[in-house]
Coordinates of C-alpha atoms and ligand atoms in Angstrom, one line a residue:
M1 CA 28.2 298.5 -105.6
R2 CA 30.5 296.5 -106.8
R3 CA 30.9 294.7 -109.4
Y4 CA 32.6 291.5 -109.5
G5 CA 32.5 289.8 -112.7
K6 CA 35.8 288.0 -114.7
H7 CA 37.2 291.9 -115.6
T8 CA 39.5 294.6 -112.8
D9 CA 37.7 297.8 -111.8
E10 CA 40.3 298.6 -114.3
D11 CA 39.7 297.1 -117.1
D12 CA 36.0 298.3 -116.9
I13 CA 37.4 301.8 -117.3
R14 CA 39.1 301.3 -120.6
S15 CA 36.5 299.1 -122.0
R16 CA 33.5 301.5 -121.4
P17 CA 35.0 305.1 -120.5
N18 CA 31.9 307.4 -120.9
R19 CA 30.0 305.2 -118.1
R20 CA 31.9 306.1 -115.5
G21 CA 31.8 309.8 -115.9
N22 CA 33.5 312.3 -114.6
R23 CA 34.1 310.7 -111.5
P24 CA 38.1 311.2 -110.4
R25 CA 40.5 308.2 -111.9
T26 CA 41.8 308.2 -108.4
H27 CA 38.4 306.7 -107.0
I28 CA 39.1 303.5 -109.0
R29 CA 40.7 301.1 -107.3
P30 CA 42.3 297.1 -108.8
K31 CA 40.3 294.7 -108.0
H32 CA 40.7 293.9 -103.5
E33 CA 43.4 296.3 -102.9
D34 CA 42.4 296.1 -99.8
A35 CA 42.0 292.6 -99.0
A36 CA 43.5 290.9 -96.3
E37 CA 46.3 288.2 -95.8
G38 CA 44.9 285.0 -94.4
M39 CA 45.9 281.0 -94.5
V40 CA 43.2 278.7 -94.7
L41 CA 43.0 276.1 -91.4
T42 CA 40.3 274.1 -92.8
V43 CA 37.5 273.4 -95.1
D44 CA 33.9 272.1 -94.1
R45 CA 31.3 271.8 -96.7
G46 CA 32.5 275.0 -98.8
R47 CA 32.9 277.4 -95.4
L48 CA 36.5 277.4 -94.7
T49 CA 37.7 278.7 -91.5
C50 CA 41.0 281.4 -92.1
L51 CA 43.3 282.9 -90.0
V52 CA 43.9 286.8 -90.5
D53 CA 46.1 288.5 -88.2
G54 CA 45.5 286.2 -85.2
R55 CA 41.9 286.1 -85.6
T56 CA 39.8 283.5 -87.0
V57 CA 37.7 283.7 -89.3
L58 CA 35.0 281.9 -91.8
A59 CA 34.8 282.9 -95.0
M60 CA 33.7 280.8 -98.4
K61 CA 34.5 281.3 -101.7
A62 CA 34.0 284.4 -103.8
R63 CA 32.0 283.4 -107.2
E64 CA 34.9 285.1 -109.0
L65 CA 37.3 282.4 -108.2
G66 CA 35.3 279.8 -110.3
R67 CA 35.5 275.8 -109.7
K68 CA 39.1 276.4 -107.8
A69 CA 38.8 275.8 -104.7
A70 CA 41.2 276.2 -101.4
V71 CA 42.3 274.0 -99.3
V72 CA 43.9 273.8 -95.9
G73 CA 47.3 275.4 -96.6
D74 CA 46.0 278.0 -99.2
R75 CA 47.7 281.5 -98.8
V76 CA 44.3 283.7 -99.5
A77 CA 42.9 286.7 -100.1
L78 CA 40.3 288.1 -97.7
V79 CA 37.1 290.8 -98.0
G80 CA 34.4 291.4 -96.1
D81 CA 33.5 291.1 -92.9
L82 CA 36.7 290.0 -91.1
S83 CA 35.8 290.4 -87.6
G84 CA 35.5 287.2 -87.1
K85 CA 32.3 287.4 -84.9
K86 CA 29.9 285.2 -84.1
D87 CA 27.6 284.8 -87.7
T88 CA 30.3 286.8 -90.1
L89 CA 31.0 285.5 -93.0
A90 CA 33.5 286.7 -95.0
R91 CA 34.7 286.1 -98.8
I92 CA 38.1 284.5 -100.6
V93 CA 39.2 286.9 -103.6
R94 CA 41.8 285.3 -104.3
I95 CA 43.9 282.3 -103.6
E96 CA 47.4 283.0 -103.7
E97 CA 50.5 281.7 -105.9
R98 CA 51.2 277.7 -103.9
A99 CA 54.5 277.2 -102.6
S100 CA 53.7 273.4 -102.9
V101 CA 50.4 271.6 -103.4
L102 CA 50.6 267.4 -102.1
R103 CA 47.7 265.5 -104.9
R104 CA 46.8 262.9 -104.5
T105 CA 43.7 260.9 -106.5
A106 CA 40.9 258.0 -105.1
D107 CA 42.8 255.4 -107.3
D108 CA 45.0 255.5 -110.6
D109 CA 42.5 255.5 -113.2
D110 CA 40.7 258.9 -111.4
P111 CA 41.3 261.9 -113.8
Y112 CA 40.0 264.3 -111.0
E113 CA 43.1 265.1 -108.6
R114 CA 42.9 266.4 -105.8
V115 CA 45.0 268.4 -103.5
V116 CA 45.2 268.3 -100.5
V117 CA 47.7 270.4 -98.5
A118 CA 49.1 273.0 -100.2
N119 CA 52.4 275.6 -99.2
A120 CA 53.4 272.1 -97.2
D121 CA 57.2 272.1 -96.6
Q122 CA 57.4 268.4 -95.4
L123 CA 55.5 265.3 -95.5
A124 CA 55.8 263.5 -92.4
I125 CA 54.6 259.6 -93.8
V126 CA 53.3 258.5 -90.5
T127 CA 53.4 254.5 -90.1
A128 CA 52.7 252.3 -87.7
L129 CA 54.9 249.6 -86.4
A130 CA 52.1 247.7 -86.3
D131 CA 48.3 247.3 -85.3
P132 CA 47.5 248.3 -88.3
E133 CA 50.1 246.6 -90.1
P134 CA 53.2 248.2 -91.8
R135 CA 52.1 248.6 -95.4
P136 CA 55.3 250.2 -97.8
R137 CA 53.9 250.5 -101.2
L138 CA 51.5 252.8 -99.3
I139 CA 54.6 254.6 -98.5
D140 CA 56.4 254.4 -101.6
R141 CA 53.3 256.0 -103.0
C142 CA 53.6 258.4 -100.5
L143 CA 57.3 259.2 -101.1
V144 CA 56.5 259.8 -104.4
A145 CA 53.3 262.8 -104.5
A146 CA 56.1 264.0 -101.7
Y147 CA 59.3 264.6 -104.2
D148 CA 55.8 265.1 -107.1
G149 CA 54.8 268.0 -105.2
G150 CA 57.9 269.7 -104.0
L151 CA 57.5 268.5 -100.0
S152 CA 60.7 267.2 -98.7
P153 CA 59.4 263.2 -96.7
L154 CA 59.9 261.9 -93.2
L155 CA 59.1 259.2 -91.9
V156 CA 57.4 258.5 -88.7
M157 CA 57.2 254.4 -87.3
T158 CA 54.9 254.7 -84.7
K159 CA 53.8 252.0 -82.3
S160 CA 57.5 250.6 -81.4
D161 CA 56.4 249.5 -78.4
L162 CA 54.3 246.6 -80.3
A163 CA 57.4 245.7 -83.5
P164 CA 60.1 246.4 -84.1
P165 CA 61.8 248.9 -86.8
D166 CA 64.8 247.1 -89.1
Q167 CA 62.5 245.9 -91.9
L168 CA 61.2 249.2 -92.9
L169 CA 64.5 250.8 -91.6
D170 CA 65.6 248.4 -94.4
L171 CA 63.9 248.9 -97.2
Y172 CA 64.3 252.6 -96.4
G173 CA 67.8 253.0 -96.2
A174 CA 69.1 253.8 -99.6
L175 CA 66.3 257.1 -99.7
D176 CA 68.5 258.8 -96.9
I177 CA 64.9 259.9 -95.3
P178 CA 65.1 261.5 -91.7
Y179 CA 63.2 258.8 -90.0
V180 CA 62.0 259.4 -86.3
V181 CA 60.9 255.7 -84.2
T182 CA 58.1 256.3 -81.0
S183 CA 56.1 254.3 -78.8
R184 CA 53.3 254.7 -76.4
A185 CA 55.6 255.3 -73.2
E186 CA 58.0 257.7 -75.1
L187 CA 54.5 259.8 -76.6
E188 CA 53.7 259.1 -72.4
A189 CA 57.5 260.8 -71.7
G190 CA 57.2 263.6 -73.7
D191 CA 60.2 262.2 -75.4
A192 CA 58.2 261.6 -78.8
A193 CA 57.4 265.2 -79.7
D194 CA 60.4 266.4 -78.8
R195 CA 62.0 264.2 -81.3
V196 CA 60.1 265.3 -83.3
R197 CA 60.0 269.0 -83.4
E198 CA 63.0 267.9 -84.2
H199 CA 62.4 268.3 -87.6
L200 CA 59.3 270.5 -87.6
D201 CA 60.7 273.7 -86.1
G202 CA 59.7 276.6 -88.7
R203 CA 57.9 274.2 -91.1
V204 CA 54.4 273.5 -92.4
T205 CA 54.6 269.9 -92.0
A206 CA 51.9 267.5 -93.2
F207 CA 50.7 264.8 -92.0
V208 CA 49.7 261.6 -93.5
G209 CA 48.8 257.6 -92.8
H210 CA 46.5 255.0 -93.1
S211 CA 43.5 255.6 -90.9
G212 CA 44.7 254.2 -87.0
V213 CA 48.5 254.3 -87.0
G214 CA 48.5 257.5 -85.0
K215 CA 48.6 260.9 -86.8
T216 CA 46.0 262.7 -84.7
T217 CA 47.8 260.9 -81.2
L218 CA 50.9 262.3 -82.7
V219 CA 49.7 265.9 -83.5
N220 CA 48.4 266.5 -80.3
A221 CA 51.6 266.4 -78.9
L222 CA 53.2 268.4 -80.7
V223 CA 50.1 271.7 -80.3
P224 CA 48.8 273.6 -77.7
E225 CA 46.7 271.8 -75.0
E226 CA 43.6 273.5 -75.9
L227 CA 43.5 272.7 -80.0
R228 CA 44.6 268.8 -78.6
R229 CA 41.8 266.6 -81.2
V230 CA 40.0 263.7 -80.8
T231 CA 41.8 260.3 -80.9
G232 CA 40.9 256.5 -82.3
H233 CA 41.5 255.7 -78.3
V234 CA 38.4 258.1 -77.5
N235 CA 37.0 257.5 -80.0
A236 CA 36.8 253.3 -79.3
V237 CA 34.8 253.6 -76.1
T238 CA 32.2 255.6 -78.4
G239 CA 32.7 253.2 -80.9
R240 CA 33.7 254.4 -83.8
G241 CA 36.2 252.8 -84.6
R242 CA 38.1 253.5 -87.4
H243 CA 39.0 256.8 -89.6
T244 CA 38.1 259.3 -86.5
T245 CA 40.2 262.4 -88.5
T246 CA 37.4 263.0 -90.7
S247 CA 39.1 266.7 -92.4
A248 CA 42.4 267.8 -93.0
L249 CA 43.0 270.9 -89.8
A250 CA 46.5 273.4 -89.5
L251 CA 47.1 273.5 -86.2
P252 CA 50.2 276.0 -85.0
L253 CA 53.2 274.2 -83.4
S254 CA 53.9 275.0 -79.7
G255 CA 56.8 276.6 -78.5
A256 CA 59.0 277.7 -82.2
G257 CA 56.6 278.4 -85.1
G258 CA 56.1 275.9 -87.3
W259 CA 52.8 274.0 -88.6
V260 CA 51.4 270.8 -88.6
V261 CA 48.3 269.8 -90.6
D262 CA 46.9 267.0 -89.5
T263 CA 45.2 264.5 -92.1
P264 CA 42.2 261.8 -92.1
G265 CA 43.5 258.7 -92.8
V266 CA 44.2 256.8 -96.3
R267 CA 42.9 253.7 -97.4
S268 CA 45.0 254.0 -101.1
F269 CA 47.0 257.6 -102.6
G270 CA 45.9 257.4 -106.2
L271 CA 49.3 258.5 -108.3
A272 CA 46.9 259.4 -111.7
H273 CA 48.6 263.4 -112.1
I274 CA 52.8 262.1 -111.6
D275 CA 55.1 263.0 -113.7
P276 CA 59.0 261.0 -113.6
S277 CA 61.1 264.2 -114.2
R278 CA 59.7 265.7 -111.2
V279 CA 60.2 262.1 -109.1
I280 CA 64.0 261.7 -110.6
H281 CA 65.1 265.3 -108.5
A282 CA 64.5 263.6 -105.3
F283 CA 67.5 262.2 -106.6
P284 CA 70.0 264.2 -107.6
D285 CA 72.8 261.7 -107.4
L286 CA 71.4 259.7 -110.6
E287 CA 69.9 262.5 -112.0
P288 CA 73.4 263.2 -114.3
G289 CA 73.2 259.5 -115.3
T290 CA 70.1 260.7 -116.8
E291 CA 71.3 262.4 -119.8
G292 CA 72.1 259.7 -122.0
C293 CA 68.2 258.5 -121.7
P294 CA 65.6 258.3 -124.8
R295 CA 63.4 261.1 -125.2
A296 CA 60.4 261.3 -122.4
C297 CA 61.9 258.4 -120.7
S298 CA 60.3 256.5 -117.9
H299 CA 63.5 255.7 -116.3
D300 CA 61.8 252.3 -115.5
E301 CA 62.0 250.2 -118.9
P302 CA 65.5 249.0 -121.2
D303 CA 66.7 251.5 -122.9
C304 CA 67.2 253.8 -119.6
A305 CA 70.5 255.2 -119.6
L306 CA 70.8 254.6 -115.1
D307 CA 70.7 250.5 -115.9
E308 CA 74.4 251.5 -117.3
W309 CA 75.2 254.5 -115.6
V310 CA 74.9 253.0 -112.0
A311 CA 77.6 250.4 -113.6
E312 CA 80.1 252.0 -114.2
G313 CA 79.9 253.4 -110.8
H314 CA 79.5 256.4 -110.2
A315 CA 76.0 255.8 -107.7
D316 CA 74.7 252.9 -105.6
P317 CA 72.5 250.9 -107.3
A318 CA 70.3 250.3 -104.3
R319 CA 69.4 254.0 -104.9
L320 CA 68.7 253.1 -108.3
Y321 CA 66.5 250.3 -107.5
S322 CA 64.5 252.3 -105.4
L323 CA 64.0 254.3 -107.6
R324 CA 62.7 252.2 -109.8
R325 CA 60.6 251.1 -106.8
L326 CA 59.1 254.1 -106.4
L327 CA 58.4 254.7 -110.0
A328 CA 57.0 251.3 -110.6
T329 CA 54.5 251.8 -107.3
R330 CA 52.3 253.7 -110.0
E331 CA 52.0 251.0 -112.3
R332 CA 51.4 248.3 -109.1
T333 CA 47.8 247.9 -107.7
E334 CA 47.8 249.1 -104.0
G335 CA 47.7 245.4 -102.2
D336 CA 50.1 245.7 -98.6
Ligands
GTP1 N1 50.4 251.2 -78.5 C1 50.4 252.1 -79.4 N2 49.7 252.9 -79.6 C2 49.2 254.3 -80.3 C3 50.6 254.7 -80.4 N3 50.0 255.5 -81.0 C4 49.1 255.4 -81.0 N4 48.6 254.9 -80.6 C5 47.1 254.4 -80.7 O1 46.9 254.2 -81.6 C6 45.2 254.6 -82.0 C7 44.7 255.4 -83.1 O2 45.5 256.1 -83.2 P1 45.0 258.3 -83.9 O3 45.5 259.2 -83.4 O4 43.3 258.5 -83.8 O5 45.1 257.9 -85.1 P2 44.7 258.7 -86.7 O6 46.5 258.0 -88.0 O7 45.0 259.2 -86.9 O8 43.6 258.1 -87.5 P3 42.5 258.7 -88.3 O9 41.9 260.0 -87.7 O10 41.5 257.9 -88.5 O11 43.5 258.7 -89.5 C8 44.6 255.5 -81.0 O12 43.7 253.9 -80.2 C9 46.4 256.0 -80.2 O13 45.6 255.6 -78.7 C10 51.9 254.0 -79.7 O14 53.2 254.9 -80.6 N5 51.5 253.0 -79.7
MG2 MG1 42.9 260.5 -86.8
ZN3 ZN1 66.1 256.7 -118.4

């Protein structure tokens, strides 16, 4: 029987040479050398659905992983029954290093950060132009989380049949974020999906936003028909109302490669863990101006060198204003 303690089999050999007697060394292999590679598609009460060689395989975390949790988008190594047949359960023995992490906490004082999605390239911040009303502070917070986690943001404004996008576009213009505006009619005609898809091909994009903004509606328009999920519309009939989606799920884009990750609606986006120096990387036009800043400058304090630098004409004041608005979003409580 193989042991799954905290040592590798090779460590065992070094520390207890006699126990293995004369067994030829060639039989000793690094632990889980033959594990298969997979990607986590969804997590439900400790059971992880993984894509392995084109099959979906249900798995659980091996005990040796300890407290480390695998999340949607994680690349993992699996052993055990990888047939994907009913009632089989594989084991995840390793979580590979993550290229990006989208983190949030329940609120800003919550030290427990959860990783929402791993390895996403892009964060689609979905906001309805009405019903529900846009909440710029939530958008700002999602932007900060994207910049902090190494994801590039995409702004998706839905329900333009109900209200115009002008005010929001003004607010985010200086941030130079790619954006798409969609309406009910465009959804039905398929143009909404086409225009969103231009930003998604070949990438892993996580869709986040308040409940009811139309994340699942949009994701459904982007993936093969048989993979579609339930949206608010259907559930309104059964009277369940808001918070239709209850778990994150990665779905393959139809057509060209790439993945979309649909996530449950959020009311807030806690940023307890954010490091301002990572956020400023998203502002390459301002970053050189921070050289004159005091140590550990928050870039939102009187001694910050950015004011003078911008006043000297090195960058657009609107950019500094936007950076400050994003950084300050950590200190404010979330309202509108
Ligand atoms: N008028 C209008 N309604 C839309 C549009 N897009 C989506 N909706 C509707 O908005 C409602 C909510 O859509 P969902 O896709 O379930 O919203 P969600 O963001 O996934 O919500 P949660 O899963 O609760 O987070 C549904 O009734 C959709 O039909 C749009 O462009 N215009
Ligand atoms: Mg949904
Ligand atoms: Zn500064």
